[in-house]
Short mmCIF file of C-alpha atoms in Angstrom, two decimals:
data_model
loop_
_atom_site.label_atom_id
_atom_site.label_comp_id
_atom_site.label_asym_id
_atom_site.label_seq_id
_atom_site.Cartn_x
_atom_site.Cartn_y
_atom_site.Cartn_z
CA MET A 15 108.09 68.24 -26.54
CA GLU A 16 110.86 67.60 -28.12
CA ASP A 17 114.50 69.85 -27.12
CA SER A 18 115.84 73.25 -28.73
CA GLY A 19 119.55 71.13 -28.98
CA ARG A 20 118.34 67.35 -30.24
CA THR A 21 118.24 67.09 -34.60
CA PRO A 22 115.11 66.98 -34.59
CA ASP A 23 113.59 64.66 -35.82
CA GLY A 24 113.04 64.76 -39.79
CA GLU A 25 116.36 64.26 -39.81
CA LEU A 26 117.43 60.82 -37.57
CA VAL A 27 113.84 59.54 -39.78
CA ARG A 28 115.69 60.06 -42.60
CA ARG A 29 119.03 59.22 -41.81
CA PHE A 30 117.08 56.28 -39.15
CA ARG A 31 116.12 55.40 -43.12
CA ASN A 32 118.78 54.73 -44.92
CA GLY A 33 119.96 52.27 -42.13
CA ASP A 34 121.82 54.62 -39.70
CA ARG A 35 121.89 53.21 -36.37
CA ASP A 36 123.09 55.87 -34.08
CA ALA A 37 119.95 57.95 -35.32
CA PHE A 38 117.23 55.02 -35.11
CA SER A 39 119.52 55.18 -30.52
CA ALA A 40 118.59 58.44 -30.92
CA LEU A 41 115.46 58.80 -31.53
CA TYR A 42 114.22 55.58 -29.38
CA ARG A 43 115.85 58.08 -27.06
CA ALA A 44 114.42 61.08 -27.33
CA HIS A 45 110.60 58.70 -27.38
CA HIS A 46 110.48 55.21 -25.70
CA GLY A 47 109.94 57.36 -21.77
CA ALA A 48 106.77 59.41 -23.91
CA VAL A 49 105.88 55.49 -25.27
CA PHE A 50 106.56 54.07 -21.76
CA ARG A 51 104.44 56.03 -19.44
CA PHE A 52 100.88 56.14 -22.15
CA ALA A 53 101.41 52.06 -22.06
CA LEU A 54 101.73 52.67 -18.13
CA TYR A 55 98.69 54.68 -17.82
CA LEU A 56 96.39 52.32 -19.76
CA THR A 57 98.12 49.18 -18.38
CA GLY A 58 99.25 50.25 -14.77
CA ASP A 59 101.57 48.03 -14.95
CA ARG A 60 105.68 49.01 -15.27
CA GLU A 61 106.04 45.84 -17.00
CA GLN A 62 103.24 45.14 -19.74
CA ALA A 63 104.35 49.70 -20.41
CA GLY A 64 107.75 48.15 -21.23
CA GLU A 65 106.39 45.25 -23.84
CA VAL A 66 104.13 47.38 -25.51
CA THR A 67 107.44 50.30 -26.09
CA GLN A 68 109.39 47.63 -26.94
CA GLU A 69 106.39 46.24 -29.68
CA VAL A 70 106.14 49.60 -31.26
CA PHE A 71 110.53 50.23 -31.11
CA VAL A 72 110.61 46.86 -32.39
CA TRP A 73 107.70 47.68 -35.39
CA LEU A 74 109.34 51.04 -36.28
CA VAL A 75 112.26 49.24 -37.71
CA HIS A 76 110.70 46.97 -39.10
CA HIS A 77 108.54 49.46 -41.24
CA PRO A 78 111.04 52.68 -41.98
CA ALA A 79 109.27 54.37 -44.28
CA ALA A 80 104.65 54.83 -42.76
CA PHE A 81 106.17 58.34 -40.88
CA ASP A 82 104.62 60.44 -42.79
CA SER A 83 106.34 63.79 -41.15
CA GLU A 84 103.09 65.38 -43.67
CA ARG A 85 100.57 64.25 -41.86
CA GLY A 86 102.00 65.04 -37.52
CA ASP A 87 105.07 64.94 -35.76
CA LEU A 88 106.96 61.63 -34.99
CA PRO A 89 105.83 61.66 -31.28
CA ALA A 90 101.88 61.76 -31.94
CA PHE A 91 102.57 58.91 -34.98
CA LEU A 92 104.41 56.78 -31.91
CA GLY A 93 100.96 57.60 -29.84
CA GLY A 94 98.63 55.96 -32.06
CA VAL A 95 101.27 52.47 -33.08
CA ALA A 96 101.13 52.56 -29.30
CA ARG A 97 97.41 53.14 -28.70
CA GLN A 98 97.23 50.16 -31.43
CA PHE A 99 99.46 47.45 -29.74
CA LEU A 100 97.50 49.02 -26.33
CA ARG A 101 94.39 47.41 -27.67
CA ARG A 102 95.02 44.64 -29.87
CA ARG A 103 96.38 43.57 -26.32
CA ARG A 104 93.80 44.13 -24.69
CA ARG A 105 91.54 41.96 -26.98
CA GLU A 106 93.68 39.06 -27.28
CA GLU A 107 93.66 39.27 -22.78
CA GLN A 108 89.98 39.15 -22.80
CA ARG A 109 89.25 36.49 -25.81
CA TRP A 110 91.62 34.23 -23.19
CA LEU A 111 89.85 35.33 -20.11
CA PRO A 112 87.68 33.61 -18.16
CA LEU A 113 84.51 36.02 -17.19
CA ASN A 114 84.84 36.47 -13.75
CA GLU A 115 88.72 37.68 -13.70
CA ILE A 116 87.58 39.83 -16.55
CA ALA A 117 86.77 42.47 -13.90
CA ASP A 118 89.90 41.90 -11.62
CA THR A 119 92.24 42.82 -14.26
CA ALA A 120 92.10 46.57 -12.53
CA PRO A 121 95.31 48.64 -13.97
CA ALA A 122 97.90 47.65 -10.33
CA LEU A 123 99.56 50.53 -9.20
CA PRO A 124 103.43 51.59 -9.66
CA ARG A 125 105.25 52.36 -6.23
CA ALA A 126 106.52 55.66 -7.02
CA ILE A 127 102.35 56.97 -6.84
CA ALA A 128 101.03 54.09 -4.12
CA GLU A 129 103.04 55.83 -2.09
CA ASP A 130 101.11 59.44 -2.34
CA ASP A 131 97.88 58.79 -1.37
CA ASP A 132 96.41 61.46 -3.40
CA ALA A 133 98.02 60.96 -6.82
CA ALA A 134 97.27 56.79 -5.98
CA ASP A 135 93.56 58.65 -5.85
CA LEU A 136 94.00 60.86 -8.65
CA TRP A 137 95.29 57.76 -10.94
CA LYS A 138 93.25 55.48 -9.99
CA ALA A 139 90.24 57.87 -10.76
CA ILE A 140 91.62 58.89 -13.87
CA ALA A 141 91.40 54.29 -14.62
CA SER A 142 87.97 54.33 -14.13
CA LEU A 143 87.40 57.36 -16.18
CA PRO A 144 85.73 55.19 -19.68
CA GLU A 145 88.70 54.83 -22.30
CA ARG A 146 87.85 57.94 -24.39
CA TYR A 147 88.16 60.17 -21.79
CA ARG A 148 90.99 58.80 -19.79
CA GLU A 149 93.40 58.43 -22.89
CA ALA A 150 92.11 62.44 -23.92
CA VAL A 151 93.30 63.43 -20.06
CA ILE A 152 97.10 61.06 -20.15
CA LEU A 153 98.09 63.03 -24.21
CA CYS A 154 96.80 66.56 -22.83
CA ASP A 155 97.39 66.99 -18.76
CA MET A 156 99.74 64.13 -18.54
CA GLU A 157 102.20 64.45 -21.62
CA GLU A 158 100.91 67.89 -22.50
CA MET A 159 100.83 67.23 -26.20
CA SER A 160 98.98 69.97 -27.67
CA ASN A 161 95.16 69.46 -27.92
CA GLU A 162 95.85 68.60 -32.15
CA GLN A 163 98.74 66.21 -31.68
CA ALA A 164 96.52 64.89 -29.11
CA ALA A 165 94.22 64.21 -31.98
CA ALA A 166 96.81 62.72 -34.12
CA VAL A 167 96.76 60.28 -31.57
CA LEU A 168 93.76 59.79 -31.70
CA GLY A 169 92.70 60.39 -35.05
CA CYS A 170 89.91 62.27 -33.62
CA ALA A 171 88.52 66.35 -35.03
CA VAL A 172 90.40 68.65 -32.41
CA GLY A 173 87.19 69.51 -31.45
CA THR A 174 86.71 65.93 -30.40
CA ILE A 175 89.67 66.05 -28.01
CA TRP A 176 88.25 69.22 -25.84
CA SER A 177 85.22 68.09 -26.11
CA ARG A 178 86.55 64.78 -24.44
CA LEU A 179 88.68 66.66 -22.50
CA HIS A 180 85.93 68.92 -20.49
CA ARG A 181 83.19 65.58 -19.52
CA ALA A 182 87.03 64.02 -18.85
CA HIS A 183 87.46 66.77 -16.16
CA GLU A 184 84.02 67.24 -14.35
CA LEU A 185 84.36 63.41 -13.93
CA LEU A 186 87.60 63.13 -12.36
CA GLN A 187 86.50 66.19 -9.76
CA ARG A 188 83.66 64.64 -8.54
CA LYS A 189 84.56 60.88 -7.82
CA LEU A 190 88.10 62.94 -6.36
CA HIS A 191 85.20 64.92 -4.14
CA SER A 192 83.37 62.10 -3.87
CA LYS A 193 85.84 60.11 -2.53
CA LYS A 194 87.03 62.96 0.30
CA MET A 195 83.44 63.06 1.06
CA ARG A 196 83.64 59.38 1.68
CA CYS A 197 86.65 59.78 3.71
CA PRO A 198 87.77 62.94 5.19
CA ILE A 199 90.40 62.68 7.50
CA MET B 29 93.17 73.75 -17.11
CA ASN B 30 90.24 75.27 -15.18
CA ASP B 31 90.25 73.63 -11.88
CA PRO B 32 92.70 74.80 -9.58
CA GLN B 33 92.44 71.89 -7.93
CA LEU B 34 93.13 68.88 -10.15
CA GLY B 35 96.30 70.98 -12.19
CA PRO B 36 98.28 70.84 -9.79
CA SER B 37 97.04 66.97 -8.71
CA LEU B 38 97.69 66.38 -12.39
CA ARG B 39 100.92 67.66 -12.71
CA ASN B 40 101.91 66.08 -8.54
CA LEU B 41 100.87 62.41 -11.08
CA ALA B 42 102.86 62.85 -13.62
CA ALA B 43 106.65 64.29 -11.90
CA ARG B 44 105.77 61.04 -10.66
CA VAL B 45 104.83 58.86 -13.26
CA ALA B 46 107.66 60.60 -15.16
CA ALA B 47 109.75 58.96 -11.56
CA VAL B 48 108.98 55.95 -13.02
CA GLU B 49 111.50 53.76 -15.17
CA PRO B 50 110.71 51.02 -18.68
CA PRO B 51 112.72 47.88 -17.83
CA ALA B 52 115.95 47.36 -17.63
CA GLY B 53 117.25 45.58 -21.09
CA LEU B 54 114.74 47.70 -23.79
CA GLU B 55 116.84 49.35 -25.74
CA ALA B 56 119.04 46.37 -26.11
CA ALA B 57 116.79 44.18 -27.43
CA VAL B 58 115.16 47.09 -29.82
CA MET B 59 118.54 47.57 -30.77
CA ALA B 60 119.28 44.25 -31.61
CA GLU B 61 115.64 44.69 -33.47
CA PHE B 62 117.57 47.06 -34.82
CA ASP B 63 120.28 45.74 -35.75
CA ARG B 64 119.19 42.16 -36.80
CA ALA B 65 116.85 44.50 -39.32
CA HIS B 66 119.59 45.84 -40.52
CA ARG B 67 121.84 42.73 -40.98
CA ARG B 68 118.44 41.62 -43.00
CA ARG B 69 118.20 44.52 -45.73
CA GLN B 70 121.24 44.61 -46.63
CA ALA B 71 121.36 40.60 -47.76
CA ALA B 72 118.51 40.94 -49.35
CA ARG B 73 119.78 44.19 -51.16
CA ALA B 74 122.38 42.07 -51.95
CA ALA B 75 121.01 38.74 -53.43
CA ARG B 76 118.67 42.12 -55.22
CA ALA B 77 122.07 43.38 -57.32
CA LEU B 78 122.98 39.74 -57.49
CA ALA B 79 119.57 39.06 -59.50
CA MET B 80 120.29 41.66 -61.18
CA CYS B 81 123.30 40.81 -62.56
CA GLY B 82 123.05 37.74 -63.16
CA ALA B 83 119.65 39.28 -65.30
CA LEU B 84 122.05 41.28 -66.92
CA ALA B 85 124.17 38.52 -67.22
CA ALA B 86 121.24 36.51 -69.13
CA SER B 87 120.39 39.27 -71.02
CA LEU B 88 123.97 39.91 -72.38
CA ALA B 89 124.64 36.85 -73.43
CA ALA B 90 120.61 35.99 -75.14
CA GLY B 91 121.81 39.14 -76.94
CA ALA B 92 125.31 38.38 -77.54
CA LEU B 93 123.52 34.76 -79.32
CA LEU B 94 120.48 37.05 -81.50
CA LEU B 95 124.10 39.21 -82.94
CA ARG B 96 126.88 36.99 -83.75
CA PRO B 97 127.05 35.82 -87.13
CA GLU B 98 125.32 33.13 -88.87
CA PRO B 99 127.70 29.64 -88.80
CA LYS B 100 128.98 29.36 -91.86
CA ALA B 101 126.93 25.90 -93.50
CA ALA B 102 130.29 22.61 -93.40
CA PRO B 103 131.77 22.18 -96.01
CA PRO B 104 130.05 19.25 -98.26
CA VAL B 105 132.12 15.89 -97.17
CA GLU B 106 133.79 14.56 -100.44
CA SER B 107 132.10 12.04 -101.40
CA GLN B 108 134.69 9.96 -103.29
CA ALA B 109 133.05 7.76 -105.24
CA PHE B 110 133.45 3.48 -105.50
CA PHE B 111 135.37 2.39 -108.13
CA PRO B 112 133.14 -1.52 -109.57
CA ILE B 113 135.37 -4.26 -109.47
CA PRO B 114 136.45 -5.20 -112.74
CA TYR B 115 134.55 -8.44 -114.02
CA THR B 116 131.59 -8.67 -111.77
CA PRO B 117 127.54 -8.01 -112.76
CA PRO B 118 126.83 -4.80 -112.39
CA LEU B 119 124.10 -3.49 -109.62
CA GLU B 120 120.27 -3.52 -109.89
CA PRO B 121 118.75 -0.30 -108.78
CA TYR B 122 116.71 -2.22 -106.43
CA GLU B 123 119.15 -3.79 -105.33
CA ARG B 124 120.33 -3.92 -101.50
CA VAL B 125 123.84 -2.58 -100.85
CA MET B 126 125.69 -3.20 -97.53
CA VAL B 127 129.12 -1.14 -96.93
CA VAL B 128 131.60 -3.27 -94.65
CA GLN B 129 135.82 -0.99 -94.52
CA GLU B 130 138.04 -3.53 -94.18
CA GLN B 131 141.70 -3.82 -94.93
CA VAL B 132 142.46 -4.78 -98.56
CA PRO B 133 145.49 -7.09 -99.39
CA VAL B 134 147.02 -4.91 -102.41
CA ALA B 135 148.25 -7.97 -104.12
CA GLU B 136 143.91 -8.53 -104.32
CA LEU B 137 143.11 -4.45 -105.68
CA VAL B 138 146.02 -5.43 -108.18
CA ALA B 139 144.66 -8.88 -109.43
CA ALA B 140 141.56 -7.19 -109.52
CA GLY B 141 142.46 -5.31 -112.04
CA PHE B 142 143.55 -1.50 -109.54
CA ARG B 143 146.50 0.02 -110.40
CA VAL B 144 148.08 0.77 -106.64
CA PRO B 145 150.68 3.20 -106.45
CA THR B 146 153.00 1.21 -104.38
CA SER B 147 156.89 -1.08 -103.97
CA ASP B 148 154.53 -3.21 -101.62
CA PRO B 149 152.73 -5.22 -102.55
CA GLY B 150 152.32 -7.15 -99.68
CA GLY B 151 150.75 -4.54 -97.96
CA SER B 152 147.52 -3.70 -97.59
CA VAL B 153 144.99 -1.07 -97.60
CA ARG B 154 141.79 0.78 -95.85
CA ALA B 155 138.54 0.66 -98.13
CA ASP B 156 135.07 0.80 -98.40
CA VAL B 157 134.16 -1.95 -100.02
CA MET B 158 130.23 -1.53 -100.66
CA VAL B 159 128.89 -5.48 -100.79
CA SER B 160 126.10 -6.89 -102.49
CA GLN B 161 123.21 -8.65 -101.38
CA ASP B 162 124.74 -12.18 -103.09
CA GLY B 163 127.82 -11.59 -100.62
CA ARG B 164 130.04 -10.92 -103.90
CA PRO B 165 132.13 -7.58 -103.51
CA ARG B 166 130.86 -5.13 -106.39
CA ALA B 167 132.94 -2.10 -105.76
CA ILE B 168 135.58 -0.46 -103.79
CA ARG B 169 136.56 2.56 -101.35
CA PRO B 170 140.46 3.90 -101.25
CA VAL B 171 139.71 5.37 -97.04
CA VAL B 172 143.90 5.34 -96.47
CA PHE B 173 145.63 4.89 -99.24
CA THR B 174 149.07 4.39 -97.28
CA VAL B 175 150.11 1.64 -98.57
CA SER B 176 150.22 -0.47 -94.59
CA ASP B 177 153.06 -3.57 -94.85
CA ARG B 178 152.49 -6.82 -93.18
CA SER B 179 155.34 -6.64 -91.00
CA SER B 180 153.24 -4.34 -88.63
CA GLN B 181 149.36 -6.02 -88.90
#
């Protein structure tokens, strides 16, 4: 996912650890989009996704030594951090929501997606997947990560990603097919 | 992606999601936090350096104290002997005395049998006077040998 003309992440991270503001800014610009989209897919809300993105990079500011390039690449690392923040956020939201409101907390539809019916249907179908399948689809299909990168984000085996993707695709096809059967026009 | 229908749909959705912009001000907020953290880190680094300098200075001071030569003992104060006043009974060993310092007229010293090298018999000499329990002077020790004349008193 790195641009070929860009300074490698390892070099930017090394400079950022030494207090180089420009290096951190370059890291942010290179990776905030992927973090934002990942959070957007999982929250369905642009504002919340923005907050999670901010939390991830602020966390990185305060933990400059946390990323170990030997254990994986930076996008996968940031994805893992974003996932932790999203889970924490979900736990806290559910703790304070009345029981009858929990069912109504489905992600809202961003306008760019709502404009296209197929995209909206697919978005809703993905949103209705169990979380483990949804994460695999988002990372591998939407963000075009390799199975290895997705496994690093989700902290599981590569084979697990493969099987989750397979199952997710089955479920998506079934959901979309049943939707078309219900609304043939 | 095996499904020929799902693949294009997923790519279409991905393109639409990519068009969603993050809220404005996100980068500014993150960079502001970077600046704050950087300032804090610099301050902490300076404080650490200062503490290390302090510790170094303290170590050097302690070393200097430990390695400095022993101060020479102050020379003992030369005790000058009291001269017994002639024609008074000697002090018993158990007798308690009191030493008072006063201006003693030269004439009295001469009368008591001391030889005072001064041309002014009206002057006085500062001296320690040993007084016995009965209140009588028994011995004398001149403190200042210069004789002060009467006009200065």
